PDB file of C-alpha atoms in Angstrom:
ATOM      1  CA  TRP A  73     223.594 100.549-131.991  1.00 47.00           C
ATOM      2  CA  ILE A  74     226.878  98.767-132.630  1.00 47.00           C
ATOM      3  CA  PHE A  75     228.110  99.811-129.187  1.00 43.00           C
ATOM      4  CA  LEU A  76     224.834  99.004-127.491  1.00 49.00           C
ATOM      5  CA  MET A  77     224.796  95.287-128.104  1.00 51.00           C
ATOM      6  CA  PRO A  78     224.605  93.272-124.886  1.00 48.00           C
ATOM      7  CA  HIS A  79     227.785  93.338-122.851  1.00 46.00           C
ATOM      8  CA  ASP A  80     228.348  89.602-122.413  1.00 46.00           C
ATOM      9  CA  ILE A  81     225.611  88.053-124.496  1.00 45.00           C
ATOM     10  CA  HIS A  82     227.800  87.439-127.553  1.00 44.00           C
ATOM     11  CA  VAL A  83     229.774  84.892-125.552  1.00 41.00           C
ATOM     12  CA  MET A  84     226.773  83.348-123.817  1.00 46.00           C
ATOM     13  CA  LEU A  85     224.298  83.095-126.682  1.00 47.00           C
ATOM     14  CA  GLN A  86     225.937  81.766-129.813  1.00 47.00           C
ATOM     15  CA  ARG A  87     222.790  79.992-130.874  1.00 47.00           C
ATOM     16  CA  PRO A  88     220.418  79.986-133.830  1.00 45.00           C
ATOM     17  CA  VAL A  89     217.619  82.557-133.801  1.00 43.00           C
ATOM     18  CA  THR A  90     214.987  79.831-133.711  1.00 44.00           C
ATOM     19  CA  SER A  91     216.267  78.307-130.466  1.00 55.00           C
ATOM     20  CA  ALA A  92     214.707  80.847-128.071  1.00 68.00           C
ATOM     21  CA  TRP A  93     212.379  79.177-125.565  1.00 76.00           C
ATOM     22  CA  PRO A  94     208.791  79.377-126.925  1.00 82.00           C
ATOM     23  CA  ILE A  95     206.858  82.225-125.339  1.00 84.00           C
ATOM     24  CA  GLN A  96     203.929  79.957-124.442  1.00 85.00           C
ATOM     25  CA  GLN A  97     206.218  77.805-122.276  1.00 87.00           C
ATOM     26  CA  ARG A  98     207.738  80.638-120.255  1.00 88.00           C
ATOM     27  CA  SER A  99     206.661  80.810-116.622  1.00 88.00           C
ATOM     28  CA  GLN A 100     207.134  84.538-115.878  1.00 88.00           C
ATOM     29  CA  ASN A 101     204.718  87.084-117.395  1.00 91.00           C
ATOM     30  CA  CYS A 102     206.877  90.178-117.115  1.00 89.00           C
ATOM     31  CA  THR A 103     210.031  91.343-115.426  1.00 85.00           C
ATOM     32  CA  PHE A 104     212.589  94.078-114.963  1.00 82.00           C
ATOM     33  CA  ARG A 105     215.688  94.220-112.812  1.00 76.00           C
ATOM     34  CA  GLY A 106     218.004  97.174-112.891  1.00 75.00           C
ATOM     35  CA  SER A 107     219.583 100.095-111.132  1.00 73.00           C
ATOM     36  CA  ARG A 108     217.454 102.597-109.271  1.00 71.00           C
ATOM     37  CA  LYS A 109     220.045 105.318-109.994  1.00 70.00           C
ATOM     38  CA  THR A 110     219.551 105.733-113.760  1.00 64.00           C
ATOM     39  CA  GLY A 111     216.665 106.723-115.962  1.00 58.00           C
ATOM     40  CA  ASN A 112     215.611 110.068-114.502  1.00 59.00           C
ATOM     41  CA  GLY A 113     212.967 108.408-112.344  1.00 71.00           C
ATOM     42  CA  ALA A 114     211.518 106.341-115.218  1.00 71.00           C
ATOM     43  CA  ARG A 115     212.304 103.067-113.476  1.00 74.00           C
ATOM     44  CA  VAL A 116     210.694 104.145-110.209  1.00 75.00           C
ATOM     45  CA  ARG A 117     207.593 105.247-112.165  1.00 77.00           C
ATOM     46  CA  LEU A 118     207.541 101.814-113.822  1.00 79.00           C
ATOM     47  CA  GLN A 119     207.761 100.073-110.452  1.00 79.00           C
ATOM     48  CA  THR A 120     204.947 102.262-109.076  1.00 81.00           C
ATOM     49  CA  ALA A 121     202.723 101.615-112.130  1.00 82.00           C
ATOM     50  CA  THR A 122     203.087  97.832-111.892  1.00 81.00           C
ATOM     51  CA  GLN A 123     202.036  97.913-108.238  1.00 82.00           C
ATOM     52  CA  GLN A 124     198.615  99.396-109.008  1.00 82.00           C
ATOM     53  CA  GLU A 125     195.720  97.124-108.092  1.00 85.00           C
ATOM     54  CA  LYS A 126     194.464  96.789-111.677  1.00 84.00           C
ATOM     55  CA  TYR A 127     197.807  95.282-112.786  1.00 84.00           C
ATOM     56  CA  LYS A 128     198.363  92.895-109.854  1.00 82.00           C
ATOM     57  CA  ASN A 129     197.056  89.983-111.957  1.00 85.00           C
ATOM     58  CA  LEU A 130     199.963  90.455-114.391  1.00 86.00           C
ATOM     59  CA  ASN A 131     202.277  89.210-111.647  1.00 83.00           C
ATOM     60  CA  CYS A 132     205.148  91.406-112.827  1.00 84.00           C
ATOM     61  CA  SER A 133     208.482  91.418-111.073  1.00 81.00           C
ATOM     62  CA  VAL A 134     210.144  94.855-110.969  1.00 81.00           C
ATOM     63  CA  ILE A 135     213.244  94.943-108.779  1.00 77.00           C
ATOM     64  CA  LEU A 136     215.367  98.066-108.433  1.00 76.00           C
ATOM     65  CA  ASP A 137     218.845  97.535-107.020  1.00 73.00           C
ATOM     66  CA  LYS A 138     221.338 100.103-105.829  1.00 70.00           C
ATOM     67  CA  GLU A 139     223.533  99.190-108.805  1.00 64.00           C
ATOM     68  CA  PHE A 140     222.556  96.600-111.413  1.00 58.00           C
ATOM     69  CA  ALA A 141     226.134  95.465-111.981  1.00 54.00           C
ATOM     70  CA  GLU A 142     226.375  94.694-108.251  1.00 56.00           C
ATOM     71  CA  ASN A 143     223.239  92.556-108.090  1.00 57.00           C
ATOM     72  CA  PRO A 144     223.910  89.028-106.812  1.00 63.00           C
ATOM     73  CA  MET A 145     222.361  87.296-109.839  1.00 64.00           C
ATOM     74  CA  GLY A 146     225.037  88.382-112.286  1.00 66.00           C
ATOM     75  CA  LYS A 147     224.521  89.108-115.975  1.00 68.00           C
ATOM     76  CA  PHE A 148     224.590  85.476-117.119  1.00 68.00           C
ATOM     77  CA  TYR A 149     221.775  84.496-114.775  1.00 70.00           C
ATOM     78  CA  TYR A 150     219.815  87.640-115.594  1.00 71.00           C
ATOM     79  CA  ILE A 151     220.001  87.126-119.349  1.00 73.00           C
ATOM     80  CA  ASN A 152     219.666  83.367-119.602  1.00 71.00           C
ATOM     81  CA  THR A 153     217.351  82.594-116.706  1.00 73.00           C
ATOM     82  CA  LEU A 154     215.274  85.666-115.999  1.00 79.00           C
ATOM     83  CA  LEU A 155     214.913  87.058-119.546  1.00 80.00           C
ATOM     84  CA  GLY A 156     214.856  83.573-121.063  1.00 81.00           C
ATOM     85  CA  ASP A 157     211.879  82.547-118.929  1.00 86.00           C
ATOM     86  CA  THR A 158     209.932  85.809-119.288  1.00 89.00           C
ATOM     87  CA  LYS A 159     207.242  86.594-121.860  1.00 93.00           C
ATOM     88  CA  VAL A 160     207.578  90.385-121.649  1.00 94.00           C
ATOM     89  CA  ALA A 161     210.539  92.383-120.325  1.00 90.00           C
ATOM     90  CA  PHE A 162     210.297  96.037-119.437  1.00 89.00           C
ATOM     91  CA  ASN A 163     212.767  98.299-121.182  1.00 87.00           C
ATOM     92  CA  PRO A 164     212.634 101.592-119.251  1.00 84.00           C
ATOM     93  CA  ARG A 165     214.942 104.402-120.220  1.00 76.00           C
ATOM     94  CA  GLY A 166     218.383 104.196-118.656  1.00 71.00           C
ATOM     95  CA  ASP A 167     221.004 106.920-118.796  1.00 70.00           C
ATOM     96  CA  HIS A 168     220.103 107.222-122.481  1.00 70.00           C
ATOM     97  CA  PRO A 169     216.906 106.362-124.379  1.00 68.00           C
ATOM     98  CA  GLU A 170     218.459 103.262-125.920  1.00 70.00           C
ATOM     99  CA  CYS A 171     220.773 100.952-124.026  1.00 72.00           C
ATOM    100  CA  HIS A 172     222.166  97.415-123.994  1.00 75.00           C
ATOM    101  CA  ARG A 173     219.020  96.045-122.329  1.00 81.00           C
ATOM    102  CA  LEU A 174     216.927  96.247-125.517  1.00 85.00           C
ATOM    103  CA  PRO A 175     219.246  93.997-127.571  1.00 83.00           C
ATOM    104  CA  GLU A 176     219.399  91.563-124.632  1.00 83.00           C
ATOM    105  CA  ILE A 177     215.611  91.379-124.540  1.00 87.00           C
ATOM    106  CA  LEU A 178     215.313  90.998-128.312  1.00 86.00           C
ATOM    107  CA  LYS A 179     218.077  88.378-128.490  1.00 83.00           C
ATOM    108  CA  MET A 180     216.220  86.188-125.990  1.00 84.00           C
ATOM    109  CA  GLY A 181     213.038  86.330-128.080  1.00 85.00           C
ATOM    110  CA  THR A 182     211.353  88.175-125.228  1.00 90.00           C
ATOM    111  CA  VAL A 183     208.863  90.926-126.074  1.00 94.00           C
ATOM    112  CA  PRO A 184     210.093  94.364-124.984  1.00 93.00           C
ATOM    113  CA  ALA A 185     207.626  96.690-123.229  1.00 93.00           C
ATOM    114  CA  MET A 186     208.720 100.295-123.501  1.00 91.00           C
ATOM    115  CA  LEU A 187     207.687 103.890-123.709  1.00 90.00           C
ATOM    116  CA  GLU A 188     207.599 105.369-127.194  1.00 89.00           C
ATOM    117  CA  ASP A 189     210.720 107.349-127.985  1.00 86.00           C
ATOM    118  CA  GLU A 190     211.967 109.285-130.999  1.00 83.00           C
ATOM    119  CA  TYR A 191     214.960 106.996-131.646  1.00 81.00           C
ATOM    120  CA  MET A 192     212.593 104.121-132.478  1.00 81.00           C
ATOM    121  CA  GLN A 193     211.581 105.943-135.669  1.00 78.00           C
ATOM    122  CA  TYR A 194     215.118 105.838-137.046  1.00 79.00           C
ATOM    123  CA  THR A 195     215.813 102.113-137.139  1.00 80.00           C
ATOM    124  CA  PHE A 196     215.882 100.060-140.352  1.00 82.00           C
ATOM    125  CA  ARG A 197     212.349  98.840-139.491  1.00 84.00           C
ATOM    126  CA  PRO A 198     210.146  99.380-136.451  1.00 86.00           C
ATOM    127  CA  ILE A 199     211.377  97.760-133.259  1.00 87.00           C
ATOM    128  CA  PRO A 200     208.855  95.067-132.326  1.00 90.00           C
ATOM    129  CA  GLY A 201     207.317  95.295-128.905  1.00 93.00           C
ATOM    130  CA  ILE A 202     204.587  96.680-126.737  1.00 95.00           C
ATOM    131  CA  LYS A 203     204.867 100.478-126.806  1.00 94.00           C
ATOM    132  CA  GLY A 204     202.896 103.395-125.451  1.00 94.00           C
ATOM    133  CA  PRO A 205     203.199 107.006-124.293  1.00 93.00           C
ATOM    134  CA  THR A 206     202.826 106.059-120.590  1.00 90.00           C
ATOM    135  CA  TRP A 207     203.419 102.964-118.468  1.00 89.00           C
ATOM    136  CA  ASP A 208     199.668 102.686-117.856  1.00 90.00           C
ATOM    137  CA  VAL A 209     199.041 102.412-121.615  1.00 93.00           C
ATOM    138  CA  VAL A 210     201.865  99.875-121.958  1.00 93.00           C
ATOM    139  CA  LEU A 211     200.514  97.833-119.029  1.00 92.00           C
ATOM    140  CA  ASP A 212     196.972  97.891-120.478  1.00 93.00           C
ATOM    141  CA  GLN A 213     198.344  96.510-123.753  1.00 94.00           C
ATOM    142  CA  MET A 214     200.373  93.896-121.892  1.00 93.00           C
ATOM    143  CA  GLN A 215     197.280  92.814-120.021  1.00 92.00           C
ATOM    144  CA  TYR A 216     195.481  92.349-123.349  1.00 93.00           C
ATOM    145  CA  TYR A 217     198.315  90.316-124.910  1.00 94.00           C
ATOM    146  CA  LEU A 218     198.923  88.164-121.825  1.00 92.00           C
ATOM    147  CA  THR A 219     195.271  87.376-121.123  1.00 90.00           C
ATOM    148  CA  GLU A 220     193.441  87.579-124.457  1.00 90.00           C
ATOM    149  CA  ASN A 221     195.861  87.370-127.374  1.00 91.00           C
ATOM    150  CA  GLU A 222     198.798  85.098-126.607  1.00 89.00           C
ATOM    151  CA  ALA A 223     199.106  84.185-130.310  1.00 91.00           C
ATOM    152  CA  ARG A 224     199.894  87.820-131.139  1.00 93.00           C
ATOM    153  CA  LEU A 225     202.334  87.926-128.220  1.00 94.00           C
ATOM    154  CA  ALA A 226     204.112  84.862-129.657  1.00 92.00           C
ATOM    155  CA  ALA A 227     204.297  86.604-133.056  1.00 92.00           C
ATOM    156  CA  LEU A 228     205.837  89.678-131.384  1.00 91.00           C
ATOM    157  CA  ALA A 229     208.414  87.440-129.681  1.00 90.00           C
ATOM    158  CA  GLN A 230     209.358  85.884-133.014  1.00 88.00           C
ATOM    159  CA  ASP A 231     209.574  89.349-134.586  1.00 89.00           C
ATOM    160  CA  ALA A 232     211.865  90.427-131.735  1.00 87.00           C
ATOM    161  CA  ASN A 233     214.272  87.566-132.329  1.00 84.00           C
ATOM    162  CA  LEU A 234     214.295  88.085-136.097  1.00 87.00           C
ATOM    163  CA  TRP A 235     214.739  91.855-135.734  1.00 88.00           C
ATOM    164  CA  ILE A 236     217.912  91.497-133.675  1.00 86.00           C
ATOM    165  CA  SER A 237     219.230  88.802-136.001  1.00 84.00           C
ATOM    166  CA  ASP A 238     218.683  91.082-139.008  1.00 86.00           C
ATOM    167  CA  LEU A 239     220.403  93.935-137.162  1.00 84.00           C
ATOM    168  CA  GLU A 240     223.434  91.759-136.448  1.00 81.00           C
ATOM    169  CA  THR A 241     223.591  90.677-140.112  1.00 83.00           C
ATOM    170  CA  CYS A 242     223.346  94.308-141.221  1.00 82.00           C
ATOM    171  CA  MET A 243     226.067  95.395-138.777  1.00 78.00           C
ATOM    172  CA  THR A 244     228.366  92.590-139.906  1.00 79.00           C
ATOM    173  CA  SER A 245     227.860  93.541-143.547  1.00 79.00           C
ATOM    174  CA  ASP A 246     228.437  97.237-142.812  1.00 73.00           C
ATOM    175  CA  MET A 247     231.604  96.448-140.855  1.00 73.00           C
ATOM    176  CA  GLY A 248     232.844  94.349-143.781  1.00 72.00           C
ATOM    177  CA  VAL A 249     232.396  97.304-146.145  1.00 74.00           C
ATOM    178  CA  ILE A 250     234.147  99.651-143.711  1.00 74.00           C
ATOM    179  CA  LEU A 251     237.104  97.307-143.225  1.00 73.00           C
ATOM    180  CA  GLU A 252     237.372  96.674-146.955  1.00 74.00           C
ATOM    181  CA  GLY A 253     237.571 100.450-147.528  1.00 71.00           C
ATOM    182  CA  VAL A 254     240.253 100.835-144.853  1.00 68.00           C
ATOM    183  CA  HIS A 255     242.230  97.933-146.337  1.00 63.00           C
ATOM    184  CA  HIS A 256     241.963  99.492-149.811  1.00 65.00           C
ATOM    185  CA  ASP A 257     243.113 102.901-148.538  1.00 68.00           C
ATOM    186  CA  TYR A 258     245.997 101.282-146.644  1.00 67.00           C
ATOM    187  CA  GLN A 259     247.264  99.563-149.796  1.00 70.00           C
ATOM    188  CA  LYS A 260     247.565 102.873-151.691  1.00 65.00           C
TER     189      LYS A 260
END
């Protein structure tokens, strides 16, 4: 995960964990913007699922561009405006199961919505979020959280922000141990 941290977010978001915009005050229910080219069709399936009549009330925004890096919003706008004003952000598979999008979502205190995947079992503690085996299951859960249990959604958002903060602390500590070992070996 050390290489999967958000590309530009370290420069843009040097802020305390507790400063994420409260989930109850965010105007967008759910969003995703990314490339149509990656994800083995997972992103197109997500877009199709959100367009079903039974999920129209969620008012989700799923935009697939030719290339995400070429989209006119730019990464700063995407991270700070779109993710920062969204309660739930979709995290569909990209070229790999895990990618930089998940840390971006977590760092903003936004709740990730994602398909269950094996890699999630191997983290230091479960990744907080709305998870399911299919997008329909994930969307049903989202509908429940957004319409009937916003308190639990707010708790998931707080868990998301704390999870990424703990990961960064762990990575910093691990890197310190690695560099100390290299320094010790170099002095021999």
